[in-house]
mmCIF file of N, CA and C in Angstrom:
data_model
loop_
_atom_site.group_PDB
_atom_site.id
_atom_site.type_symbol
_atom_site.label_atom_id
_atom_site.label_comp_id
_atom_site.label_asym_id
_atom_site.label_seq_id
_atom_site.Cartn_x
_atom_site.Cartn_y
_atom_site.Cartn_z
ATOM 1 N N MET A 1 89.133 92.418 159.667
ATOM 2 C CA MET A 1 90.099 92.085 160.702
ATOM 3 C C MET A 1 90.147 93.218 161.712
ATOM 4 N N ARG A 2 90.296 92.825 162.967
ATOM 5 C CA ARG A 2 90.428 93.851 163.991
ATOM 6 C C ARG A 2 91.683 93.581 164.809
ATOM 7 N N ILE A 3 92.259 94.642 165.310
ATOM 8 C CA ILE A 3 93.435 94.532 166.164
ATOM 9 C C ILE A 3 92.955 94.145 167.555
ATOM 10 N N THR A 4 93.488 93.042 168.085
ATOM 11 C CA THR A 4 93.071 92.578 169.403
ATOM 12 C C THR A 4 94.159 92.729 170.457
ATOM 13 N N GLU A 5 95.396 92.967 170.035
ATOM 14 C CA GLU A 5 96.486 93.141 170.997
ATOM 15 C C GLU A 5 97.625 93.908 170.348
ATOM 16 N N ILE A 6 98.225 94.797 171.120
ATOM 17 C CA ILE A 6 99.439 95.495 170.696
ATOM 18 C C ILE A 6 100.479 95.300 171.783
ATOM 19 N N ASN A 7 101.629 94.774 171.394
ATOM 20 C CA ASN A 7 102.778 94.703 172.287
ATOM 21 C C ASN A 7 103.754 95.757 171.811
ATOM 22 N N ILE A 8 104.127 96.645 172.716
ATOM 23 C CA ILE A 8 104.969 97.771 172.335
ATOM 24 C C ILE A 8 106.157 97.859 173.282
ATOM 25 N N ASN A 9 107.343 97.952 172.702
ATOM 26 C CA ASN A 9 108.580 98.069 173.466
ATOM 27 C C ASN A 9 109.118 99.477 173.246
ATOM 28 N N LEU A 10 108.921 100.336 174.235
ATOM 29 C CA LEU A 10 109.338 101.733 174.121
ATOM 30 C C LEU A 10 110.853 101.842 174.136
ATOM 31 N N ARG A 11 111.383 102.702 173.286
ATOM 32 C CA ARG A 11 112.827 102.926 173.170
ATOM 33 C C ARG A 11 113.119 104.395 173.430
ATOM 34 N N ASP A 12 114.319 104.672 173.852
ATOM 35 C CA ASP A 12 114.737 106.053 174.090
ATOM 36 C C ASP A 12 115.876 106.387 173.129
ATOM 37 N N GLU A 13 115.557 106.362 171.841
ATOM 38 C CA GLU A 13 116.552 106.649 170.814
ATOM 39 C C GLU A 13 116.111 107.877 170.033
ATOM 40 N N GLU A 14 117.043 108.453 169.283
ATOM 41 C CA GLU A 14 116.751 109.702 168.573
ATOM 42 C C GLU A 14 115.565 109.566 167.625
ATOM 43 N N LYS A 15 115.579 108.558 166.774
ATOM 44 C CA LYS A 15 114.504 108.398 165.787
ATOM 45 C C LYS A 15 113.603 107.202 166.080
ATOM 46 N N LEU A 16 114.184 106.093 166.505
ATOM 47 C CA LEU A 16 113.394 104.898 166.815
ATOM 48 C C LEU A 16 112.761 105.057 168.192
ATOM 49 N N LYS A 17 111.438 105.114 168.224
ATOM 50 C CA LYS A 17 110.718 105.351 169.479
ATOM 51 C C LYS A 17 110.109 104.086 170.065
ATOM 52 N N ALA A 18 109.838 103.065 169.229
ATOM 53 C CA ALA A 18 109.257 101.822 169.750
ATOM 54 C C ALA A 18 109.296 100.722 168.701
ATOM 55 N N PHE A 19 109.413 99.480 169.181
ATOM 56 C CA PHE A 19 109.156 98.292 168.375
ATOM 57 C C PHE A 19 107.752 97.830 168.725
ATOM 58 N N VAL A 20 107.021 97.327 167.734
ATOM 59 C CA VAL A 20 105.614 96.978 167.944
ATOM 60 C C VAL A 20 105.291 95.635 167.285
ATOM 61 N N ASN A 21 104.508 94.817 168.000
ATOM 62 C CA ASN A 21 103.915 93.599 167.450
ATOM 63 C C ASN A 21 102.406 93.745 167.577
ATOM 64 N N ILE A 22 101.681 93.389 166.528
ATOM 65 C CA ILE A 22 100.224 93.530 166.519
ATOM 66 C C ILE A 22 99.584 92.163 166.283
ATOM 67 N N THR A 23 98.560 91.858 167.081
ATOM 68 C CA THR A 23 97.780 90.634 166.893
ATOM 69 C C THR A 23 96.420 91.004 166.312
ATOM 70 N N PHE A 24 96.013 90.252 165.290
ATOM 71 C CA PHE A 24 94.725 90.456 164.636
ATOM 72 C C PHE A 24 93.796 89.293 164.981
ATOM 73 N N ASP A 25 92.582 89.627 165.401
ATOM 74 C CA ASP A 25 91.536 88.630 165.678
ATOM 75 C C ASP A 25 92.008 87.501 166.602
ATOM 76 N N ASP A 26 92.957 87.784 167.473
ATOM 77 C CA ASP A 26 93.506 86.801 168.426
ATOM 78 C C ASP A 26 94.112 85.567 167.754
ATOM 79 N N VAL A 27 94.407 85.641 166.447
ATOM 80 C CA VAL A 27 94.918 84.449 165.757
ATOM 81 C C VAL A 27 96.116 84.701 164.839
ATOM 82 N N PHE A 28 96.445 85.956 164.561
ATOM 83 C CA PHE A 28 97.523 86.239 163.609
ATOM 84 C C PHE A 28 98.341 87.419 164.114
ATOM 85 N N VAL A 29 99.661 87.243 164.188
ATOM 86 C CA VAL A 29 100.522 88.312 164.701
ATOM 87 C C VAL A 29 101.472 88.798 163.608
ATOM 88 N N VAL A 30 101.684 90.099 163.584
ATOM 89 C CA VAL A 30 102.689 90.714 162.717
ATOM 90 C C VAL A 30 103.699 91.374 163.646
ATOM 91 N N ARG A 31 104.949 90.953 163.533
ATOM 92 C CA ARG A 31 106.020 91.452 164.397
ATOM 93 C C ARG A 31 106.935 92.386 163.609
ATOM 94 N N GLY A 32 107.560 93.295 164.339
ATOM 95 C CA GLY A 32 108.605 94.103 163.736
ATOM 96 C C GLY A 32 108.187 95.447 163.189
ATOM 97 N N LEU A 33 107.001 95.935 163.555
ATOM 98 C CA LEU A 33 106.655 97.310 163.193
ATOM 99 C C LEU A 33 107.493 98.245 164.056
ATOM 100 N N LYS A 34 107.651 99.485 163.611
ATOM 101 C CA LYS A 34 108.432 100.465 164.368
ATOM 102 C C LYS A 34 107.698 101.791 164.403
ATOM 103 N N VAL A 35 107.802 102.479 165.535
ATOM 104 C CA VAL A 35 107.362 103.870 165.628
ATOM 105 C C VAL A 35 108.613 104.711 165.440
ATOM 106 N N ILE A 36 108.584 105.597 164.446
ATOM 107 C CA ILE A 36 109.735 106.416 164.068
ATOM 108 C C ILE A 36 109.375 107.891 164.204
ATOM 109 N N GLU A 37 110.334 108.680 164.690
ATOM 110 C CA GLU A 37 110.191 110.140 164.722
ATOM 111 C C GLU A 37 110.843 110.673 163.460
ATOM 112 N N GLY A 38 110.023 111.174 162.544
ATOM 113 C CA GLY A 38 110.526 111.709 161.283
ATOM 114 C C GLY A 38 110.480 113.221 161.268
ATOM 115 N N GLY A 39 110.805 113.802 160.154
ATOM 116 C CA GLY A 39 110.812 115.251 159.998
ATOM 117 C C GLY A 39 109.449 115.889 160.168
ATOM 118 N N GLN A 40 108.390 115.128 159.917
ATOM 119 C CA GLN A 40 107.028 115.656 160.044
ATOM 120 C C GLN A 40 106.267 114.992 161.185
ATOM 121 N N GLY A 41 106.984 114.412 162.136
ATOM 122 C CA GLY A 41 106.340 113.801 163.294
ATOM 123 C C GLY A 41 106.443 112.287 163.294
ATOM 124 N N LEU A 42 105.645 111.672 164.160
ATOM 125 C CA LEU A 42 105.671 110.225 164.329
ATOM 126 C C LEU A 42 104.962 109.508 163.182
ATOM 127 N N PHE A 43 105.495 108.338 162.827
ATOM 128 C CA PHE A 43 104.816 107.468 161.872
ATOM 129 C C PHE A 43 105.183 106.022 162.176
ATOM 130 N N VAL A 44 104.426 105.099 161.606
ATOM 131 C CA VAL A 44 104.636 103.669 161.833
ATOM 132 C C VAL A 44 105.214 103.045 160.573
ATOM 133 N N CYS A 45 106.340 102.340 160.722
ATOM 134 C CA CYS A 45 106.959 101.589 159.621
ATOM 135 C C CYS A 45 106.531 100.135 159.724
ATOM 136 N N MET A 46 106.207 99.552 158.601
ATOM 137 C CA MET A 46 105.870 98.135 158.550
ATOM 138 C C MET A 46 107.153 97.307 158.669
ATOM 139 N N PRO A 47 107.045 96.031 159.035
ATOM 140 C CA PRO A 47 108.241 95.192 159.130
ATOM 141 C C PRO A 47 108.932 95.113 157.771
ATOM 142 N N SER A 48 110.260 95.186 157.793
ATOM 143 C CA SER A 48 111.003 95.188 156.530
ATOM 144 C C SER A 48 112.347 94.497 156.711
ATOM 145 N N ARG A 49 112.989 94.245 155.595
ATOM 146 C CA ARG A 49 114.346 93.692 155.628
ATOM 147 C C ARG A 49 115.220 94.521 154.702
ATOM 148 N N LYS A 50 116.487 94.573 155.039
ATOM 149 C CA LYS A 50 117.439 95.347 154.249
ATOM 150 C C LYS A 50 117.946 94.491 153.088
ATOM 151 N N LEU A 51 117.896 95.062 151.891
ATOM 152 C CA LEU A 51 118.373 94.372 150.699
ATOM 153 C C LEU A 51 119.865 94.624 150.507
ATOM 154 N N GLN A 52 120.487 93.878 149.610
ATOM 155 C CA GLN A 52 121.918 94.012 149.365
ATOM 156 C C GLN A 52 122.307 95.399 148.883
ATOM 157 N N ASP A 53 121.396 96.094 148.202
ATOM 158 C CA ASP A 53 121.717 97.433 147.698
ATOM 159 C C ASP A 53 121.510 98.524 148.754
ATOM 160 N N GLY A 54 121.168 98.116 149.983
ATOM 161 C CA GLY A 54 121.010 99.082 151.070
ATOM 162 C C GLY A 54 119.601 99.618 151.248
ATOM 163 N N THR A 55 118.704 99.283 150.328
ATOM 164 C CA THR A 55 117.317 99.725 150.462
ATOM 165 C C THR A 55 116.545 98.726 151.325
ATOM 166 N N TYR A 56 115.351 99.124 151.732
ATOM 167 C CA TYR A 56 114.510 98.266 152.569
ATOM 168 C C TYR A 56 113.263 97.856 151.800
ATOM 169 N N LYS A 57 112.810 96.637 152.041
ATOM 170 C CA LYS A 57 111.610 96.095 151.404
ATOM 171 C C LYS A 57 110.678 95.588 152.498
ATOM 172 N N ASP A 58 109.407 96.030 152.435
ATOM 173 C CA ASP A 58 108.425 95.566 153.412
ATOM 174 C C ASP A 58 108.272 94.050 153.335
ATOM 175 N N ILE A 59 108.177 93.422 154.500
ATOM 176 C CA ILE A 59 107.892 91.991 154.583
ATOM 177 C C ILE A 59 106.383 91.776 154.556
ATOM 178 N N ALA A 60 105.680 92.626 155.280
ATOM 179 C CA ALA A 60 104.213 92.581 155.325
ATOM 180 C C ALA A 60 103.707 94.005 155.406
ATOM 181 N N HIS A 61 102.616 94.277 154.699
ATOM 182 C CA HIS A 61 102.050 95.623 154.759
ATOM 183 C C HIS A 61 100.610 95.587 154.272
ATOM 184 N N PRO A 62 99.784 96.521 154.774
ATOM 185 C CA PRO A 62 98.403 96.598 154.299
ATOM 186 C C PRO A 62 98.379 97.064 152.845
ATOM 187 N N ILE A 63 97.466 96.521 152.065
ATOM 188 C CA ILE A 63 97.326 96.986 150.686
ATOM 189 C C ILE A 63 96.188 97.989 150.562
ATOM 190 N N ASP A 64 95.495 98.224 151.657
ATOM 191 C CA ASP A 64 94.394 99.179 151.697
ATOM 192 C C ASP A 64 94.798 100.364 152.581
ATOM 193 N N ASN A 65 94.760 101.585 152.028
ATOM 194 C CA ASN A 65 95.179 102.769 152.790
ATOM 195 C C ASN A 65 94.337 102.995 154.036
ATOM 196 N N GLY A 66 93.057 102.680 153.975
ATOM 197 C CA GLY A 66 92.203 102.838 155.145
ATOM 198 C C GLY A 66 92.651 101.949 156.291
ATOM 199 N N PHE A 67 93.011 100.708 155.962
ATOM 200 C CA PHE A 67 93.477 99.779 156.993
ATOM 201 C C PHE A 67 94.846 100.202 157.521
ATOM 202 N N ARG A 68 95.713 100.683 156.637
ATOM 203 C CA ARG A 68 97.020 101.199 157.071
ATOM 204 C C ARG A 68 96.824 102.352 158.054
ATOM 205 N N ASN A 69 95.917 103.265 157.730
ATOM 206 C CA ASN A 69 95.646 104.399 158.617
ATOM 207 C C ASN A 69 95.092 103.936 159.957
ATOM 208 N N GLU A 70 94.239 102.909 159.934
ATOM 209 C CA GLU A 70 93.682 102.362 161.174
ATOM 210 C C GLU A 70 94.791 101.800 162.069
ATOM 211 N N ILE A 71 95.711 101.044 161.470
ATOM 212 C CA ILE A 71 96.836 100.488 162.223
ATOM 213 C C ILE A 71 97.680 101.614 162.802
ATOM 214 N N GLU A 72 98.077 102.559 161.948
ATOM 215 C CA GLU A 72 98.940 103.648 162.406
ATOM 216 C C GLU A 72 98.267 104.468 163.506
ATOM 217 N N SER A 73 97.007 104.761 163.340
ATOM 218 C CA SER A 73 96.281 105.552 164.326
ATOM 219 C C SER A 73 96.252 104.867 165.689
ATOM 220 N N LEU A 74 95.947 103.573 165.707
ATOM 221 C CA LEU A 74 95.857 102.863 166.981
ATOM 222 C C LEU A 74 97.231 102.674 167.619
ATOM 223 N N VAL A 75 98.241 102.341 166.828
ATOM 224 C CA VAL A 75 99.595 102.188 167.370
ATOM 225 C C VAL A 75 100.071 103.504 167.980
ATOM 226 N N LEU A 76 99.870 104.615 167.273
ATOM 227 C CA LEU A 76 100.314 105.911 167.801
ATOM 228 C C LEU A 76 99.491 106.331 169.012
ATOM 229 N N LYS A 77 98.227 105.964 169.055
ATOM 230 C CA LYS A 77 97.387 106.246 170.227
ATOM 231 C C LYS A 77 97.953 105.531 171.457
ATOM 232 N N VAL A 78 98.292 104.256 171.305
ATOM 233 C CA VAL A 78 98.876 103.482 172.403
ATOM 234 C C VAL A 78 100.234 104.065 172.786
ATOM 235 N N TYR A 79 101.069 104.362 171.795
ATOM 236 C CA TYR A 79 102.392 104.934 172.062
ATOM 237 C C TYR A 79 102.273 106.232 172.867
ATOM 238 N N ARG A 80 101.425 107.141 172.413
ATOM 239 C CA ARG A 80 101.284 108.439 173.095
ATOM 240 C C ARG A 80 100.744 108.279 174.513
ATOM 241 N N LYS A 81 99.834 107.340 174.715
ATOM 242 C CA LYS A 81 99.304 107.091 176.056
ATOM 243 C C LYS A 81 100.421 106.645 176.989
ATOM 244 N N LEU A 82 101.216 105.679 176.557
ATOM 245 C CA LEU A 82 102.287 105.158 177.402
ATOM 246 C C LEU A 82 103.351 106.213 177.676
ATOM 247 N N VAL A 83 103.728 106.967 176.658
ATOM 248 C CA VAL A 83 104.722 108.030 176.839
ATOM 249 C C VAL A 83 104.169 109.106 177.770
ATOM 250 N N GLY A 84 102.890 109.441 177.618
ATOM 251 C CA GLY A 84 102.253 110.431 178.477
ATOM 252 C C GLY A 84 102.214 110.010 179.934
ATOM 253 N N GLU A 85 102.233 108.706 180.180
ATOM 254 C CA GLU A 85 102.256 108.169 181.546
ATOM 255 C C GLU A 85 103.683 107.923 182.026
ATOM 256 N N ASN A 86 104.675 108.379 181.250
ATOM 257 C CA ASN A 86 106.097 108.195 181.570
ATOM 258 C C ASN A 86 106.471 106.723 181.721
ATOM 259 N N GLN A 87 105.867 105.868 180.909
ATOM 260 C CA GLN A 87 106.168 104.444 180.929
ATOM 261 C C GLN A 87 107.460 104.174 180.157
ATOM 262 N N THR A 88 108.095 103.052 180.445
ATOM 263 C CA THR A 88 109.275 102.598 179.713
ATOM 264 C C THR A 88 109.149 101.094 179.491
ATOM 265 N N GLY A 89 109.963 100.553 178.592
ATOM 266 C CA GLY A 89 110.014 99.114 178.392
ATOM 267 C C GLY A 89 108.854 98.543 177.601
ATOM 268 N N MET A 90 108.560 97.257 177.882
ATOM 269 C CA MET A 90 107.586 96.476 177.118
ATOM 270 C C MET A 90 106.211 96.534 177.771
ATOM 271 N N HIS A 91 105.174 96.676 176.922
ATOM 272 C CA HIS A 91 103.795 96.738 177.414
ATOM 273 C C HIS A 91 102.877 95.956 176.493
ATOM 274 N N ARG A 92 101.933 95.232 177.094
ATOM 275 C CA ARG A 92 100.901 94.503 176.356
ATOM 276 C C ARG A 92 99.599 95.269 176.543
ATOM 277 N N VAL A 93 98.976 95.670 175.442
ATOM 278 C CA VAL A 93 97.744 96.454 175.504
ATOM 279 C C VAL A 93 96.649 95.709 174.744
ATOM 280 N N VAL A 94 95.533 95.465 175.431
ATOM 281 C CA VAL A 94 94.391 94.796 174.799
ATOM 282 C C VAL A 94 93.117 95.634 174.907
ATOM 283 N N ASP A 95 93.149 96.671 175.728
ATOM 284 C CA ASP A 95 91.998 97.570 175.890
ATOM 285 C C ASP A 95 92.345 98.891 175.217
ATOM 286 N N PHE A 96 91.642 99.208 174.150
ATOM 287 C CA PHE A 96 91.935 100.415 173.384
ATOM 288 C C PHE A 96 90.877 101.491 173.582
ATOM 289 N N SER A 97 90.124 101.416 174.669
ATOM 290 C CA SER A 97 89.000 102.332 174.881
ATOM 291 C C SER A 97 89.395 103.663 175.510
ATOM 292 N N PHE A 98 90.664 103.871 175.800
ATOM 293 C CA PHE A 98 91.117 105.115 176.419
ATOM 294 C C PHE A 98 91.151 106.254 175.407
ATOM 295 N N GLU A 99 91.183 107.484 175.908
ATOM 296 C CA GLU A 99 91.304 108.674 175.054
ATOM 297 C C GLU A 99 92.773 108.929 174.764
ATOM 298 N N ALA A 100 93.079 109.357 173.557
ATOM 299 C CA ALA A 100 94.473 109.656 173.181
ATOM 300 C C ALA A 100 94.888 111.009 173.691
#
């Protein structure tokens, strides 16, 4: 599977930096990923829901670490590019050939 589109909604919040939707092979979309600023830098959270006990459970997530790293790397590359250009709001990205 390859990522064919990233829709990213940049946020100006302390920890939440963006909401992200990813399209795979132009036929399958996963909505609700987040770019978070943590204690050790930026990372990507998979879509999740809050359980009654206050914990969160992933709705969808890669079961292969290599694929997870590929998703996180590309999402953060797009995020950093847009932030570096002082962009705000929602952006649709389909060309990933730029330098991070």
